[in-house]
Amino acid sequence: MIILGIETSCDETSVGIIEKSGEHLKLLTNVVATSLAIHSKNGGIIPELAAREQVKFILPVLQQALNEAFEQKFTDLNSPPPPVDAIAVTYGPGLIGSLLVGVETAKTLSYLWQIPLIRINHMYGHIYANWLNQDGKLPQTENLPALILVVSGGHTDLLIMREHGDMKVIGGTRDDAAGEAFDKIARLLGLPYPGGPAISKAALKGNSDFIHFPRPLIGQDNLDFSFSGLKTAVYREVQKYKQKNEILSSQLVNDLAACAQAAIIDVLVKKTIKAVEKYNVKSLLLSGGVAANDLLRKTFIEEINKCALQTDFFVPQKTLCTDNGAMIAAAAAFNYKATPWQEITADPQLYY
Ligand code: KG4
Ligand code: ZN
């Protein structure tokens, strides 16, 4: 079965095409266009601008994905129609204008090609990016139940997945998400958007022992997270220099970036390992944009070994951690439930 996935929940416009045989997913193509250059200058996403760019991108991205996957030119979308069996689309959560671009395109294609349409929760997409690894190990049904940490721009969630589509939230953030913390702290340090990659790059040249930032809720007997206090601590530190009219030197920025990153990772890893121990799961799956962070990936592997946990660890390839269409198609492959296009609408506030 060949599934085409469309993702437009935030600033990316992406179409991915996968082929499912048994439990195995083959990635045929994954085209991603982004309006990041515009948002980078503004220090964050301006929803109206993101949606306008997506309107421009969606058809060229679709055409490129079809041409790449099937190695032929689809200049006319219907003569003959491409060999796609189903369409999957993100219908929430996300920015309303952005979601509508993907949802309306998917509905049109389903109507035009007369093929099933599967609506997908964006967060499920991030989780199922784990099933798309082309070069690493893949989770199998026998790896369930799994504990999942979703760390993205809007979410920091701990879930238990008992079987495909059966997710239960067991913990989450009380305020800012981990990605949001990276983005806001980067802004305080004068680093560009998105903050995660910028902070991890600066941190490579920084000293993570320069200052000890707070690790909120780390020792508490719950599975909650909180990152707004950390952001305030970084703000206060930056203010100390600004009040003395001192410019933040690049070394100071690198040091503060390294310390902030260390604090975020420490909390994420400690609390997640605690959840793994509590819930006797067979595997741990990492997902979401923040999962692309090298130090986070490395720390998880070290900590799992240190605690001698008998838990398989999975994390998507870095390029599949951030928003993309293939992960939406992957989620549909394991949660195949068609909905008539007339009944599908965008849901910006969608939860699990
Ligand atoms: O999952 P995603 O692409 O979009 C959402 O659904 O939110 O995640 C975007 C978030 C941003 O906050 C970005 O700063 C963060 O992921 N991110 C990273 C890294 N790459 C992206 N955070 C830390 N380290 C990275 N390498
Ligand atoms: Zn996302």
XYZ file of C-alpha atoms and ligand atoms in Angstrom:
379
model
C 0.000 0.000 0.000
C 1.290 3.469 -0.908
C 0.332 6.392 1.357
C 0.902 10.088 0.644
C 1.181 12.246 3.804
C 0.649 15.999 3.972
C 1.949 18.130 6.858
C 1.339 21.886 7.219
C 0.641 22.439 10.934
C 3.281 25.084 11.625
C 5.833 26.680 9.264
C 6.755 23.619 7.168
C 4.981 22.512 3.984
C 5.726 18.853 3.410
C 4.598 15.897 1.330
C 6.033 12.456 2.088
C 5.242 9.182 0.315
C 5.751 5.763 1.908
C 5.100 2.142 0.960
C 3.918 -0.311 3.614
C 4.530 -4.050 3.345
C 3.747 -6.026 6.490
C 5.120 -3.992 9.381
C 7.840 -2.495 7.221
C 7.646 1.050 5.875
C 9.739 2.135 2.905
C 10.338 5.855 2.538
C 9.857 6.764 -1.138
C 10.283 10.512 -0.707
C 9.910 13.294 1.832
C 9.900 16.842 0.413
C 9.983 19.664 2.983
C 9.748 23.384 2.214
C 10.072 25.871 5.039
C 9.498 29.567 5.539
C 12.100 29.588 8.329
C 14.202 32.309 6.701
C 11.331 34.777 7.184
C 10.607 33.697 10.785
C 14.260 33.553 11.741
C 14.509 37.315 11.169
C 11.372 37.921 13.240
C 12.526 35.758 16.159
C 9.428 33.527 15.934
C 6.603 32.399 13.683
C 4.088 34.913 12.378
C 1.051 32.678 11.630
C -0.356 34.777 8.775
C 3.016 34.829 6.982
C 3.495 31.074 7.506
C 0.090 30.264 5.949
C 0.672 32.578 2.976
C 3.976 30.850 2.239
C 2.293 27.436 2.527
C -0.325 28.413 -0.045
C 2.588 29.161 -2.410
C 4.540 26.000 -1.552
C 1.923 23.255 -1.396
C 1.436 22.417 -5.100
C 5.130 22.602 -6.114
C 6.004 20.427 -3.085
C 3.278 17.929 -4.027
C 4.459 17.816 -7.630
C 8.104 17.337 -6.610
C 7.185 14.522 -4.200
C 5.171 12.666 -6.875
C 7.926 13.090 -9.469
C 10.596 11.825 -7.045
C 8.617 8.878 -5.676
C 7.440 7.519 -9.024
C 10.264 8.784 -11.242
C 7.935 10.291 -13.784
C 6.550 13.749 -14.407
C 3.043 14.385 -13.071
C 2.312 17.646 -14.861
C -1.379 16.728 -15.009
C -2.534 15.240 -11.695
C -5.181 13.040 -13.282
C -4.045 11.511 -16.535
C -3.170 9.020 -15.308
C -3.473 9.542 -11.520
C -0.360 8.559 -9.540
C -0.334 5.071 -7.937
C -1.246 6.354 -4.442
C -3.657 4.186 -2.394
C -4.533 6.643 0.396
C -3.907 10.184 1.600
C -3.024 11.125 5.177
C -3.168 14.674 6.490
C -2.424 16.502 9.748
C -5.696 18.008 11.004
C -4.383 19.353 14.339
C -2.966 20.591 16.619
C -1.373 23.602 14.969
C -1.980 27.034 13.476
C -5.444 27.275 11.912
C -4.394 29.002 8.667
C -1.528 26.561 8.170
C -3.598 23.459 8.943
C -6.293 24.533 6.468
C -3.793 24.598 3.591
C -2.940 20.919 4.109
C -6.455 19.769 4.998
C -8.114 21.401 1.988
C -5.403 20.109 -0.378
C -5.818 16.565 0.992
C -9.602 16.717 0.632
C -9.284 17.891 -2.970
C -6.857 15.079 -3.844
C -9.062 12.457 -2.173
C -12.049 13.709 -4.175
C -10.067 13.939 -7.414
C -8.393 10.523 -7.160
C -11.337 8.842 -5.363
C -9.090 7.336 -2.687
C -9.443 7.129 1.137
C -8.479 10.058 3.340
C -7.056 9.480 6.823
C -6.880 12.362 9.294
C -3.867 12.282 11.594
C -3.042 13.958 14.889
C 0.280 15.765 14.390
C 1.636 14.340 17.677
C 0.967 10.766 16.466
C 2.988 11.701 13.377
C 6.008 12.610 15.507
C 5.743 9.299 17.381
C 5.470 7.249 14.177
C 8.611 8.868 12.721
C 10.274 6.106 14.764
C 8.864 3.522 12.328
C 10.551 5.266 9.375
C 14.203 4.750 10.279
C 15.961 3.547 7.170
C 19.352 2.954 8.745
C 18.675 2.161 12.398
C 16.581 -0.332 14.330
C 12.817 -0.170 14.041
C 10.217 -0.692 16.741
C 8.071 -3.793 16.240
C 4.728 -4.785 17.738
C 6.613 -6.943 20.268
C 8.328 -3.745 21.552
C 4.957 -2.570 22.926
C 3.998 -1.339 25.478
C 6.330 1.586 24.917
C 6.980 4.719 26.888
C 7.075 7.777 24.644
C 8.615 11.181 25.269
C 7.314 13.767 22.795
C 9.399 16.936 22.871
C 8.473 19.580 20.325
C 7.878 23.313 20.069
C 4.458 23.041 21.705
C 4.605 19.765 23.640
C 6.536 17.946 26.343
C 4.491 14.822 26.961
C 5.080 11.392 28.451
C 2.771 8.696 27.101
C 2.271 4.962 27.281
C 1.485 3.267 23.981
C -0.015 -0.188 24.651
C -0.844 -0.908 21.036
C -1.100 1.090 17.824
C -3.434 4.028 18.396
C -3.821 3.323 22.132
C -2.008 6.213 23.851
C -2.377 7.329 27.457
C -0.814 10.561 28.694
C 1.011 10.020 32.018
C 2.885 13.318 32.319
C 3.455 16.671 30.683
C 4.544 20.241 31.089
C 2.800 22.651 33.430
C 3.942 25.686 31.444
C 6.452 25.977 28.564
C 7.308 23.021 26.330
C 10.955 21.959 25.985
C 11.236 23.320 22.419
C 9.571 26.544 23.526
C 12.185 26.838 26.317
C 14.979 26.421 23.755
C 13.343 29.047 21.509
C 12.713 31.610 24.274
C 16.153 31.187 25.851
C 17.788 31.556 22.425
C 15.957 34.846 21.993
C 17.215 36.071 25.387
C 20.747 35.202 24.296
C 20.383 36.936 20.922
C 20.469 33.635 19.003
C 18.218 33.049 15.946
C 14.946 31.110 15.679
C 14.547 28.131 15.951
C 16.404 28.181 19.226
C 17.112 24.468 19.616
C 19.681 24.068 16.827
C 21.177 27.516 17.621
C 21.608 26.711 21.333
C 23.053 23.250 20.710
C 25.570 24.740 18.245
C 26.610 27.521 20.665
C 26.761 25.000 23.546
C 29.460 23.016 21.723
C 31.876 25.881 22.473
C 30.482 26.610 25.944
C 31.240 25.460 29.475
C 28.237 23.652 30.978
C 29.667 24.183 34.513
C 29.704 27.986 34.140
C 26.496 28.400 36.163
C 24.002 25.943 37.627
C 20.512 26.752 36.350
C 17.472 25.319 38.200
C 16.122 21.887 37.255
C 12.421 22.421 38.113
C 10.470 19.438 39.538
C 13.429 17.109 38.978
C 13.306 15.457 42.401
C 9.524 15.441 42.761
C 7.519 12.246 42.753
C 5.468 13.063 39.658
C 5.964 12.977 35.897
C 5.388 16.674 35.307
C 7.759 19.156 33.728
C 8.132 22.926 34.066
C 10.517 25.087 32.077
C 9.327 28.654 32.671
C 11.465 29.029 35.834
C 14.558 28.102 33.862
C 13.739 30.752 31.272
C 13.380 33.325 34.083
C 16.727 32.265 35.577
C 18.436 32.813 32.211
C 16.664 36.178 31.882
C 17.934 37.294 35.322
C 21.479 36.236 34.464
C 21.379 38.152 31.170
C 19.939 41.214 32.954
C 22.916 41.263 35.357
C 25.216 42.007 32.414
C 22.784 44.365 30.681
C 22.363 46.470 33.850
C 26.132 46.945 33.929
C 25.888 47.968 30.237
C 28.084 45.022 29.343
C 27.622 43.355 25.964
C 27.160 39.592 26.101
C 30.412 38.247 24.674
C 30.125 35.284 22.337
C 31.904 33.129 24.946
C 29.354 34.141 27.582
C 26.489 33.313 25.176
C 28.093 29.915 24.502
C 28.484 29.244 28.245
C 24.894 30.247 29.070
C 23.625 28.176 26.123
C 25.555 25.132 27.373
C 24.199 25.560 30.923
C 20.590 26.061 29.789
C 20.780 23.052 27.462
C 22.268 20.932 30.269
C 19.392 21.886 32.594
C 16.684 21.043 30.010
C 18.288 17.708 29.123
C 18.903 16.751 32.737
C 15.214 17.155 33.606
C 13.951 15.415 30.440
C 16.222 12.404 30.870
C 15.839 11.943 34.662
C 12.046 12.171 34.622
C 11.687 9.919 31.585
C 13.958 7.232 33.067
C 11.883 7.409 36.264
C 8.745 6.750 34.168
C 10.423 3.814 32.372
C 11.237 2.243 35.750
C 7.742 2.859 37.112
C 5.786 1.504 34.149
C 7.608 -1.711 33.225
C 7.595 -0.927 29.483
C 9.495 -2.866 26.825
C 10.823 0.157 24.962
C 11.402 3.890 25.086
C 10.632 6.030 22.027
C 11.813 9.594 21.647
C 10.071 11.973 19.240
C 9.472 15.596 18.217
C 11.803 18.350 17.014
C 13.855 18.477 20.232
C 14.690 14.769 19.731
C 17.092 15.975 17.005
C 19.328 17.307 19.802
C 22.622 15.382 19.788
C 23.311 15.739 23.492
C 19.789 14.590 24.406
C 20.138 11.470 22.221
C 23.586 10.699 23.659
C 22.522 11.293 27.283
C 19.545 8.945 26.945
C 21.762 6.132 25.648
C 24.315 6.675 28.440
C 21.668 6.818 31.162
C 19.859 3.683 29.917
C 23.196 1.822 30.003
C 24.118 3.255 33.398
C 20.803 2.141 34.929
C 21.177 -1.266 33.167
C 17.586 -0.967 31.906
C 16.306 -3.834 29.755
C 14.483 -1.300 27.599
C 15.003 -0.944 23.861
C 15.637 2.678 22.894
C 14.392 4.163 19.618
C 14.799 7.635 18.172
C 14.029 8.773 14.596
C 16.748 9.889 12.194
C 17.426 13.565 12.868
C 15.810 14.776 9.626
C 12.601 12.942 10.570
C 12.373 14.467 14.075
C 11.139 17.849 12.845
C 7.838 18.298 10.971
C 7.519 16.285 7.743
C 4.865 14.575 5.608
C 6.352 11.068 5.751
C 5.743 10.793 9.506
C 2.053 11.612 8.905
C 1.854 8.842 6.282
C 3.616 6.470 8.744
C 1.046 7.213 11.459
C -1.743 6.490 8.943
C -0.130 3.173 7.990
C -0.638 1.881 11.553
C -3.885 3.755 12.302
C -5.751 3.249 9.041
C -9.207 4.704 9.495
C -10.674 6.539 6.523
C -13.028 9.496 7.032
C -15.171 10.953 4.203
C -13.646 14.256 3.070
C -16.920 16.054 3.821
C -16.409 15.271 7.542
C -12.821 16.459 7.901
C -11.954 19.845 9.284
C -8.884 21.392 10.914
C -8.764 21.267 14.731
C -6.051 23.640 16.066
C -6.609 22.597 19.730
C -6.611 18.826 19.130
C -5.132 16.783 22.019
C -4.241 13.075 21.976
O 8.384 19.070 16.264
P 8.760 20.369 15.692
O 9.487 20.388 14.379
O 7.540 21.318 15.543
C 6.484 21.309 16.456
O 5.582 20.446 16.299
O 6.552 22.123 17.389
O 9.659 21.052 16.810
C 10.185 22.321 16.701
C 10.979 22.585 17.952
C 11.512 23.997 18.049
O 11.177 24.504 19.321
C 13.016 23.834 17.885
O 13.764 24.809 18.601
C 13.244 22.451 18.428
O 12.130 21.713 18.001
N 14.471 21.821 17.903
C 15.520 21.505 18.676
C 16.526 21.004 17.796
N 16.025 21.033 16.522
C 14.761 21.537 16.609
N 15.702 21.613 19.996
C 16.893 21.233 20.490
N 17.913 20.769 19.730
C 17.772 20.636 18.382
N 18.775 20.176 17.644
Zn 5.796 19.057 15.138
